mmCIF file of C-alpha atoms in Angstrom:
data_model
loop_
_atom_site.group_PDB
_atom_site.id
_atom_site.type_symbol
_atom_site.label_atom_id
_atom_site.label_comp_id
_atom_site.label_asym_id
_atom_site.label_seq_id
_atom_site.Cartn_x
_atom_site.Cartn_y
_atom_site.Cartn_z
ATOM 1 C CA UNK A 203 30.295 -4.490 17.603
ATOM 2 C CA UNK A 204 29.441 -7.378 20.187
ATOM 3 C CA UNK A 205 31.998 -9.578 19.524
ATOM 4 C CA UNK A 206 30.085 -11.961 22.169
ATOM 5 C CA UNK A 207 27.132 -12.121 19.628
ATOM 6 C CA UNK A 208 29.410 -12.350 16.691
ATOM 7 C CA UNK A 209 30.895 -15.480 18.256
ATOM 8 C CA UNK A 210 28.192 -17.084 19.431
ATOM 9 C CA UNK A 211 26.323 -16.878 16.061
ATOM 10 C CA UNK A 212 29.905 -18.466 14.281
ATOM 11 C CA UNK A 213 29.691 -21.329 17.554
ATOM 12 C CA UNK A 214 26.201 -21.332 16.282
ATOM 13 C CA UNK A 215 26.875 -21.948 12.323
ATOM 14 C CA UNK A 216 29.621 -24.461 13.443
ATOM 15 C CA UNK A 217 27.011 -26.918 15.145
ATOM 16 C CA UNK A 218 24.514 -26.451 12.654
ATOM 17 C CA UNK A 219 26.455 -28.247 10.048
ATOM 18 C CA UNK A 220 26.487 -31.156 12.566
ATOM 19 C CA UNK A 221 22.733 -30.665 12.871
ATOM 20 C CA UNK A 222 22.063 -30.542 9.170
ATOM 21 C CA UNK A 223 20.849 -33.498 7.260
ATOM 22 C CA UNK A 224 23.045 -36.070 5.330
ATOM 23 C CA UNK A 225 22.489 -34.287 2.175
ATOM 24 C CA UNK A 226 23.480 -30.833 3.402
ATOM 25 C CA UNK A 227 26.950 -32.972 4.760
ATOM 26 C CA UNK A 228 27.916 -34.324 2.028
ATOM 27 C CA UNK A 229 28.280 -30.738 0.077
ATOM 28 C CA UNK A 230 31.707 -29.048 -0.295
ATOM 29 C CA UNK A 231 29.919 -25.778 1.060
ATOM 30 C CA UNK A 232 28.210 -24.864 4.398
ATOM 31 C CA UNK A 233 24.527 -23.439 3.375
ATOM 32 C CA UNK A 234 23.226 -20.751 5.103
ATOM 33 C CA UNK A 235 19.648 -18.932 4.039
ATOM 34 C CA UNK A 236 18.835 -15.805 4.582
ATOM 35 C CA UNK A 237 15.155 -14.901 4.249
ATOM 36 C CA UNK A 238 14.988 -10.782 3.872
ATOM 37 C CA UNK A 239 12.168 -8.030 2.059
ATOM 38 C CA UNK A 240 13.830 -7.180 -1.701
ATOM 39 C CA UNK A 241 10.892 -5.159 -2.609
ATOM 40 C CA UNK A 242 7.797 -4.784 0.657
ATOM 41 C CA UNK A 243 7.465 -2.211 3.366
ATOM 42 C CA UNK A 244 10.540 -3.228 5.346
ATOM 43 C CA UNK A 245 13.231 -3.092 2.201
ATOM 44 C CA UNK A 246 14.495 0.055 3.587
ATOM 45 C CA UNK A 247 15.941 -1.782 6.725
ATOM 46 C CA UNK A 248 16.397 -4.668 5.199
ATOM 47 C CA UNK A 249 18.874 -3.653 2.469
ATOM 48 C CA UNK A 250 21.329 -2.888 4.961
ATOM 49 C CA UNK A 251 21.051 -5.678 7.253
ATOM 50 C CA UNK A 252 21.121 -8.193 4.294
ATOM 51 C CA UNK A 253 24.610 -6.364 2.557
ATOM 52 C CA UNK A 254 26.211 -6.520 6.508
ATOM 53 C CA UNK A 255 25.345 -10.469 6.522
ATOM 54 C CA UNK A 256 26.958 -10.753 2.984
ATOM 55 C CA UNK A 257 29.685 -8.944 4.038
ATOM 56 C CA UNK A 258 30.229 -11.106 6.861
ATOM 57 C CA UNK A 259 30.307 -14.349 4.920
ATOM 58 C CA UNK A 260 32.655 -12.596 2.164
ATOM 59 C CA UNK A 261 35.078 -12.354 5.208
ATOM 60 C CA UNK A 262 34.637 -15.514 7.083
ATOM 61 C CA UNK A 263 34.982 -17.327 3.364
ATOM 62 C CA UNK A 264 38.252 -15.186 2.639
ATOM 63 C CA UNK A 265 39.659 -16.304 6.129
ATOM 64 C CA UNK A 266 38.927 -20.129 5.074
ATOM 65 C CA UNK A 267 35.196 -20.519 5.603
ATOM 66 C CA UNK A 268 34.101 -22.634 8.835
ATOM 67 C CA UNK A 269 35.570 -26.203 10.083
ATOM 68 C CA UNK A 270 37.354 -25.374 6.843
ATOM 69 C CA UNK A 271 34.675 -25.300 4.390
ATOM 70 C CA UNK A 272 33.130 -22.281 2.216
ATOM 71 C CA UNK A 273 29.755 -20.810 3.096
ATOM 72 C CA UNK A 274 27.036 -20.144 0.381
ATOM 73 C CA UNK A 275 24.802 -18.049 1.122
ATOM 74 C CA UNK A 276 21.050 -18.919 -0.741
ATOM 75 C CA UNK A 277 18.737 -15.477 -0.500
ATOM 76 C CA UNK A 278 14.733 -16.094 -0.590
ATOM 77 C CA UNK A 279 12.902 -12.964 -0.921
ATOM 78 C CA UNK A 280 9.625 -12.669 1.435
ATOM 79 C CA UNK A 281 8.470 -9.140 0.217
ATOM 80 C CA UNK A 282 7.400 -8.832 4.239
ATOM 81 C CA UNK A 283 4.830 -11.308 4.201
ATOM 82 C CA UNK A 284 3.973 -13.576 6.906
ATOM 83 C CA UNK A 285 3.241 -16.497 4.754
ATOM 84 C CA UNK A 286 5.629 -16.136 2.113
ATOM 85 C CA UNK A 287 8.162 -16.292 4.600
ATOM 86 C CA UNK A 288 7.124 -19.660 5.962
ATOM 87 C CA UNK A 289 7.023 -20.627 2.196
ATOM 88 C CA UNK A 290 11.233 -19.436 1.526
ATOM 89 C CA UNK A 291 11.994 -21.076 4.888
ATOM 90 C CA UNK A 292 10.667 -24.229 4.158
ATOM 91 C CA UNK A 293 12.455 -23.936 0.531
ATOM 92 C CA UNK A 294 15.725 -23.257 2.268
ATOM 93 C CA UNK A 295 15.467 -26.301 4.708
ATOM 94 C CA UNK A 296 14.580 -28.623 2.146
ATOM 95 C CA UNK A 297 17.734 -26.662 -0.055
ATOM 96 C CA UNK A 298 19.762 -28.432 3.159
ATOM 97 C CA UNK A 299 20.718 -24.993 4.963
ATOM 98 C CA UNK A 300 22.038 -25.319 8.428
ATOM 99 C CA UNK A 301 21.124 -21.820 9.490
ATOM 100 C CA UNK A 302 18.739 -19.646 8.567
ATOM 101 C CA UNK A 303 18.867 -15.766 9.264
ATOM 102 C CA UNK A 304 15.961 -13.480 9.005
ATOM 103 C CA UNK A 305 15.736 -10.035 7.577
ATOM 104 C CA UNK A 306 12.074 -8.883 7.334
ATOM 105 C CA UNK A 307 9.447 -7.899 9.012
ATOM 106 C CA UNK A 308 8.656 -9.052 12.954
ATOM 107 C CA UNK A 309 5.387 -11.247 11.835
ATOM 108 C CA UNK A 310 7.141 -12.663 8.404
ATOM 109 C CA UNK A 311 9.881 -13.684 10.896
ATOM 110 C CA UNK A 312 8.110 -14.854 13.351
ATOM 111 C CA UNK A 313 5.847 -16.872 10.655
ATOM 112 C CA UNK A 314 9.290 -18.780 9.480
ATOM 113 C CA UNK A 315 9.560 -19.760 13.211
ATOM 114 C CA UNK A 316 6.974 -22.095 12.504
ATOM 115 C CA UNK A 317 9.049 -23.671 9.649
ATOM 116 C CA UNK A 318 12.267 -24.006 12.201
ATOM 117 C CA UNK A 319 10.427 -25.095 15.082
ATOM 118 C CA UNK A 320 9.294 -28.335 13.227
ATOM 119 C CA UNK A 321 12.362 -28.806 11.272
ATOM 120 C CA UNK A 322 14.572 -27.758 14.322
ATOM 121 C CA UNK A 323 16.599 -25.389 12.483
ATOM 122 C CA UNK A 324 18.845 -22.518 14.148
ATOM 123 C CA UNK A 325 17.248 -19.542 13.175
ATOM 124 C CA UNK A 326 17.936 -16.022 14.333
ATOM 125 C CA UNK A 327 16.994 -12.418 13.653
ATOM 126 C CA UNK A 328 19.728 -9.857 14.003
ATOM 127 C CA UNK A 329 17.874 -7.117 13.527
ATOM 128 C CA UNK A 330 13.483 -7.421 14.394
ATOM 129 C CA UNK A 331 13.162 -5.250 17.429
ATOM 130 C CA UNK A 332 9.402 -7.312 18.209
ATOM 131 C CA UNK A 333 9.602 -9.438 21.645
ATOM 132 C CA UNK A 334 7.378 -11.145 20.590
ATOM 133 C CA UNK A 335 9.579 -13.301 18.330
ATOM 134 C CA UNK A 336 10.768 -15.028 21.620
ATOM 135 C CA UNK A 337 8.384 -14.451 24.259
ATOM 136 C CA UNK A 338 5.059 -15.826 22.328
ATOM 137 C CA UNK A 339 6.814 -19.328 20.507
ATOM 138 C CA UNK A 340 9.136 -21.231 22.807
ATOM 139 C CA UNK A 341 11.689 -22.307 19.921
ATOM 140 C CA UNK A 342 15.091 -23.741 21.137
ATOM 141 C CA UNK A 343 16.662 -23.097 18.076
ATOM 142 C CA UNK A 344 15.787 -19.525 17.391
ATOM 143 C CA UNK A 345 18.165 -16.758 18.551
ATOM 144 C CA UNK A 346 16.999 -12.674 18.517
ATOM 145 C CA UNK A 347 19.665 -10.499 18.529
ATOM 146 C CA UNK A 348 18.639 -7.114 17.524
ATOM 147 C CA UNK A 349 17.619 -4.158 20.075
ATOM 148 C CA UNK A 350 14.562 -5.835 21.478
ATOM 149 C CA UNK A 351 11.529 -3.034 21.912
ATOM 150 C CA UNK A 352 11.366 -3.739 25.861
ATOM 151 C CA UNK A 353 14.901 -2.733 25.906
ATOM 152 C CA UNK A 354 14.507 0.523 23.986
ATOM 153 C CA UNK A 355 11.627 2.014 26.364
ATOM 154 C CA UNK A 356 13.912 0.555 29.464
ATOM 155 C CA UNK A 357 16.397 3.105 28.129
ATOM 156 C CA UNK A 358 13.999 5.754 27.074
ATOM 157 C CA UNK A 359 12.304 5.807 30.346
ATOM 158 C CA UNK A 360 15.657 6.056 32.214
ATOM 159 C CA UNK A 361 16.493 8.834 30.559
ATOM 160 C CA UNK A 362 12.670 9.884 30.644
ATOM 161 C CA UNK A 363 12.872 9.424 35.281
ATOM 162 C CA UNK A 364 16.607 11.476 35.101
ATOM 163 C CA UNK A 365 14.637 14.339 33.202
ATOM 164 C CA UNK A 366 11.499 14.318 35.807
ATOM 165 C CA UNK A 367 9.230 13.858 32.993
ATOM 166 C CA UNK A 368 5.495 13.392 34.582
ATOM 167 C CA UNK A 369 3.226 13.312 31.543
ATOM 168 C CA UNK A 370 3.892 12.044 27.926
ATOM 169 C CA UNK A 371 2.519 12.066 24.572
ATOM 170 C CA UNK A 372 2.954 8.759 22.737
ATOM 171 C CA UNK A 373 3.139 8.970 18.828
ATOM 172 C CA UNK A 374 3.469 6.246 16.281
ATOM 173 C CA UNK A 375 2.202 5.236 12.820
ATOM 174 C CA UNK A 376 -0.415 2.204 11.733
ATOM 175 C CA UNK A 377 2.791 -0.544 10.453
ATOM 176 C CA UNK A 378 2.368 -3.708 12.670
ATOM 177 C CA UNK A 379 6.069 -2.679 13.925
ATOM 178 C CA UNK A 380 4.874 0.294 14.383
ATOM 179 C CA UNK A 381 1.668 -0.366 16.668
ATOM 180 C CA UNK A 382 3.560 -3.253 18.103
ATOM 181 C CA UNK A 383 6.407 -1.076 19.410
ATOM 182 C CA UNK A 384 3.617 1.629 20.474
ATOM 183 C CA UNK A 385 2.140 -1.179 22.903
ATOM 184 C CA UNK A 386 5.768 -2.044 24.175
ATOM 185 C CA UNK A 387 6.430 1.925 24.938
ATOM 186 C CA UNK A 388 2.664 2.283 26.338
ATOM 187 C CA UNK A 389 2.860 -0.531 28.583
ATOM 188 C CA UNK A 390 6.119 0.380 29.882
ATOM 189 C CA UNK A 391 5.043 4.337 30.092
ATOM 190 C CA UNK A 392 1.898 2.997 32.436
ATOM 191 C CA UNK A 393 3.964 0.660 34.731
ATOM 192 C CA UNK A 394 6.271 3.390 35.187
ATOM 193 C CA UNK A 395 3.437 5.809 36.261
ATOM 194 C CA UNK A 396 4.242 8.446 33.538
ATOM 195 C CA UNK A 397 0.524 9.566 32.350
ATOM 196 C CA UNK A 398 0.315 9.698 28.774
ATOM 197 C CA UNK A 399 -2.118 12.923 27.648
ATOM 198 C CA UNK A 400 -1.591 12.222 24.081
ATOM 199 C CA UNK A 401 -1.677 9.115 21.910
ATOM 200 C CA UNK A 402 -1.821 9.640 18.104
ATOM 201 C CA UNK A 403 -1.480 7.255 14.578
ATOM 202 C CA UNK A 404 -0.492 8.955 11.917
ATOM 203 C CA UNK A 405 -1.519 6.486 8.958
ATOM 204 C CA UNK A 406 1.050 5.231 6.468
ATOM 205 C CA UNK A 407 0.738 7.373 3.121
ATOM 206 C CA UNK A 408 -0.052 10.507 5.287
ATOM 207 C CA UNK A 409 0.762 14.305 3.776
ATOM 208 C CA UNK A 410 0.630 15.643 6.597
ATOM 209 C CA UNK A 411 0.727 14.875 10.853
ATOM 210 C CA UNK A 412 -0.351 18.372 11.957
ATOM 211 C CA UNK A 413 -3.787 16.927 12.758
ATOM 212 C CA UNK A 414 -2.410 14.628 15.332
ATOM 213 C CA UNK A 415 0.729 17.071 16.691
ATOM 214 C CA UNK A 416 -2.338 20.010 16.903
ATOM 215 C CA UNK A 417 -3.642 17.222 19.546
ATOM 216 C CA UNK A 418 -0.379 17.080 21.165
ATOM 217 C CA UNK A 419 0.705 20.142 21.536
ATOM 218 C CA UNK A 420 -3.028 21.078 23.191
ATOM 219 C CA UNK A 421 -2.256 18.264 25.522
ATOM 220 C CA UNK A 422 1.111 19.759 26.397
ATOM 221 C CA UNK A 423 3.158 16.945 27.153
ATOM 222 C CA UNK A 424 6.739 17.599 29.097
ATOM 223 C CA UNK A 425 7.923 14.881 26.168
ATOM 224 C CA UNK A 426 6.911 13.429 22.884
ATOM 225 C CA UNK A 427 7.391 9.348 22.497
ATOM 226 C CA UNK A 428 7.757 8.680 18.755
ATOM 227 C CA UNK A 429 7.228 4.816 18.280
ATOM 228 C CA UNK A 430 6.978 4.560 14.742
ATOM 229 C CA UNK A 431 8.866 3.072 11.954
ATOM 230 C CA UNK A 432 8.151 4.335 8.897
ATOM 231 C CA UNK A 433 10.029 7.347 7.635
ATOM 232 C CA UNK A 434 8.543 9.024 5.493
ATOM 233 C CA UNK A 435 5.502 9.456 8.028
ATOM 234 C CA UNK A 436 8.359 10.061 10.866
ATOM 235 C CA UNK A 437 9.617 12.650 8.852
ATOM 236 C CA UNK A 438 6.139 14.285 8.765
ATOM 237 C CA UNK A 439 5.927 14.225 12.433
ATOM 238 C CA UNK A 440 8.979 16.010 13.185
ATOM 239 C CA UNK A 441 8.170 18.632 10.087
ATOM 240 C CA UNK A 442 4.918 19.057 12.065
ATOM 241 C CA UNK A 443 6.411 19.557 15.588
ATOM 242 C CA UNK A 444 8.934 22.163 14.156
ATOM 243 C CA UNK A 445 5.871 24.116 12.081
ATOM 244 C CA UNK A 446 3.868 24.173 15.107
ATOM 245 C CA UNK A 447 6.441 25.334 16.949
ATOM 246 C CA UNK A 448 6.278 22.337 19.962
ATOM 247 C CA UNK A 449 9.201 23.013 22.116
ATOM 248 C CA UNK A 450 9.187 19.076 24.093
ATOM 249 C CA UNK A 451 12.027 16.922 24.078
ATOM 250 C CA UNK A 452 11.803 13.887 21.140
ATOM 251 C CA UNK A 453 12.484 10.623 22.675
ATOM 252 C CA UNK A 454 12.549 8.083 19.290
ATOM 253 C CA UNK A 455 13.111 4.317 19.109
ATOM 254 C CA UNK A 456 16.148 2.719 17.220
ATOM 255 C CA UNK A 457 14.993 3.055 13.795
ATOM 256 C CA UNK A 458 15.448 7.010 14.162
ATOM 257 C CA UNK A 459 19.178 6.217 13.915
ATOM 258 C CA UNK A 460 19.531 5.434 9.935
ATOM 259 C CA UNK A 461 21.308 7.875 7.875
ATOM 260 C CA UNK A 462 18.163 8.302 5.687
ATOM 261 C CA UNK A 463 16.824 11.055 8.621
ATOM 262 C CA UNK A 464 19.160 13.322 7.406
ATOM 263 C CA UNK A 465 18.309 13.413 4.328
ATOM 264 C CA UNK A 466 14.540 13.209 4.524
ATOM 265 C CA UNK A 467 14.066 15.025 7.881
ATOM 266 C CA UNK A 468 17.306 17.354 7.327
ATOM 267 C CA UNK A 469 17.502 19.939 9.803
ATOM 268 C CA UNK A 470 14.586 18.860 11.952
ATOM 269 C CA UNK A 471 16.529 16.839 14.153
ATOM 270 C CA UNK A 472 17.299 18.841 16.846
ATOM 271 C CA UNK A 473 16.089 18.220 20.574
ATOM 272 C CA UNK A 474 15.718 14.534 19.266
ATOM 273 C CA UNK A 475 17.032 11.607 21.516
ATOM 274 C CA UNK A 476 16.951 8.130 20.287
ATOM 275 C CA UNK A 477 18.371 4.501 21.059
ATOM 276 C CA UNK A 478 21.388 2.522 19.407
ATOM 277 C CA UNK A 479 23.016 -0.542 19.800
ATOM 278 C CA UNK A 480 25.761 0.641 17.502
ATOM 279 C CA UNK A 481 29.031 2.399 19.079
ATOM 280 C CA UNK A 482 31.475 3.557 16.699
ATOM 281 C CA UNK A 483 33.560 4.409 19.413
ATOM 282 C CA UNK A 484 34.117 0.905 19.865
ATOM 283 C CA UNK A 485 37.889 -0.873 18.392
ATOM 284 C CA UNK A 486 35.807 -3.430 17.316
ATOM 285 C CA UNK A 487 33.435 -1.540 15.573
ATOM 286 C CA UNK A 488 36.198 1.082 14.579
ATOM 287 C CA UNK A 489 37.727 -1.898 12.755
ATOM 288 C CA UNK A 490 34.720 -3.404 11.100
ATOM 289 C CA UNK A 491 33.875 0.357 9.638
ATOM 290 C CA UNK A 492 37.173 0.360 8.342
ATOM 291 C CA UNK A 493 36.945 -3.239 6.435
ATOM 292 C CA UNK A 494 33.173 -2.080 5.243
ATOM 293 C CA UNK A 495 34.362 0.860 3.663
ATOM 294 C CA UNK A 496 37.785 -0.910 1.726
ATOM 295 C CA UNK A 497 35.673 -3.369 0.542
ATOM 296 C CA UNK A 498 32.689 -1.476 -0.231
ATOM 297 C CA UNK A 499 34.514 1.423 -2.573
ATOM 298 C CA UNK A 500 34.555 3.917 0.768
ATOM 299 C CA UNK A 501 30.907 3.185 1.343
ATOM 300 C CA UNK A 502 30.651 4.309 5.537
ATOM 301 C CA UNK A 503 28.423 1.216 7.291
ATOM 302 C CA UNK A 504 26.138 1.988 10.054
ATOM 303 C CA UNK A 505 24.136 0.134 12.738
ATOM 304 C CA UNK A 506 22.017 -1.905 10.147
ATOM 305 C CA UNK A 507 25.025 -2.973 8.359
ATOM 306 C CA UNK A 508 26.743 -4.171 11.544
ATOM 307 C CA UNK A 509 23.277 -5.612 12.853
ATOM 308 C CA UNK A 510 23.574 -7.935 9.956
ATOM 309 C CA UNK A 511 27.156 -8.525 9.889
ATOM 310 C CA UNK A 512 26.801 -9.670 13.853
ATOM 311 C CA UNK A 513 24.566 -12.169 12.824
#
């Protein structure tokens, strides 16, 4: 765990109750909001995330809260939508939170910004991989802490150079995460002057992907870019690239890291590398797994747990 983060974000909390309004003040509790998807496309991710940051206030509460006071925690469910998440974050400032953390979707979060911008009220994402969260609305107040897509492809395409790879195909689904983080790999794949022979969408709801590996493997790439996010359709690809018997490494963003892969894409994960920010050889994440699990009933966290709990 980045115990750099972890601190900053508590440094964080700590001013924002001298930010927040009278009302907020005069409370016996610190509020906090968390805006996160309980039942759109990015639940799956944002489960996780949401049950680390829960976690993390359970703990900091137990060890006597922050400038001595107890944190609540008020949830607003966005169900991934851009403008329902502007909606919960202006609920949440006018609740008197001093900090608001976002779990959703890269637009819904980046729609809120527009909420804490005017209101200037520390915000932060530990977990949207989208740039564009900090690089299209200058916002003082708004902190992005999860593994940012220009930093994935900067390690993919280190690894990619070390291996000699010359020619690419680029694969990805039709999510806005998903054809945002294909334009983040893309742009970086064409700066770096690897060609790519292959780019393919492989629609959410698909049965199948062996339309678009077919394409691929007739392109004969020396590796396959996977920038999608959604994985059910991720699982299709790699089903596809073992049926068709495609032989080139897998180089996958972040989101290939869940636990859910092997389960849903069990046995098809060899030959595939991926990116983390998660190192469970770590003490300090050694010891957070170890205080997940006793207070979860032996539940094992993972990187979207700890993404959450960092923030």
């Amino acid at each position: 765990m980045k115990q750099t983060i972890l601190a900053v974000a508590r440094s964080v909390l700590a001013a924002g109750v001298v930010l927040a309004a009278p009302a907020a003040m005069a409370q016996n509790t610190i509020k906090i909001g968390m805006i996160t998807d309980k039942v759109g496309p990015a639940k799956g991710y944002a489960e996780p995330v949401a049950a680390g940051a829960v976690y993390a206030v359970k703990e900091l509460n137990a060890k006597g809260g922050v400038l001595g006071r107890q944190i609540e925690l008020l949830v607003e469910d966005d169900q991934g939508k851009p403008d329902v998440s502007a909606t919960a974050a202006r609920k949440l400032v006018d609740s008197g939170v001093a900090f608001i953390l976002s779990v959703s979707l890269t637009p819904a979060t980046q729609q809120a910004q527009s909420v804490t911008l005017e209101t200037k009220t520390p915000h932060m994402t530990p977990s949207n991989s989208g740039d564009t969260l900090t690089t299209q609305i200058n916002n003082p107040n708004f902190w992005q802490t999860g593994p940012l897509g220009s930093t994935q492809i900067a390690t993919l395409l280190s690894y990619a150079r070390n291996k000699n790879f010359k020619k690419v195909a680029l694969v990805t689904d039709n999510s806005d995460l998903g054809q945002l983080t294909n334009r983040f790999f893309k742009g970086a794949l064409e700066k770096a002057n690897i060609e790519i022979v292959s780019e393919e969408v492989v629609p959410r709801g698909s049965t199948t992907a062996d339309p678009q590996m077919q394409k691929v493997r007739a392109a004969n790439p020396d590796a396959i870019f996977l920038a999608g996010v959604l994985t059910p359709e991720n699982a299709l690809i790699l089903r596809s690239v073992r049926q068709l018997g495609l032989k080139q490494p897998l180089l996958g963003n972040y989101n290939f890291s869940i636990p859910v892969y092997g389960a849903v894409a069990k046995g098809l994960l060899d030959g595939l590398a991926f990116v983390d920010a998660f190192d469970p050889a770590k003490p300090q994440t050694r010891q957070f797994i170890e205080n997940y699990k006793k207070d979860n009933n032996g539940t094992e966290p993972y990187n979207l747990n700890g993404y959450g709990y960092d923030g």
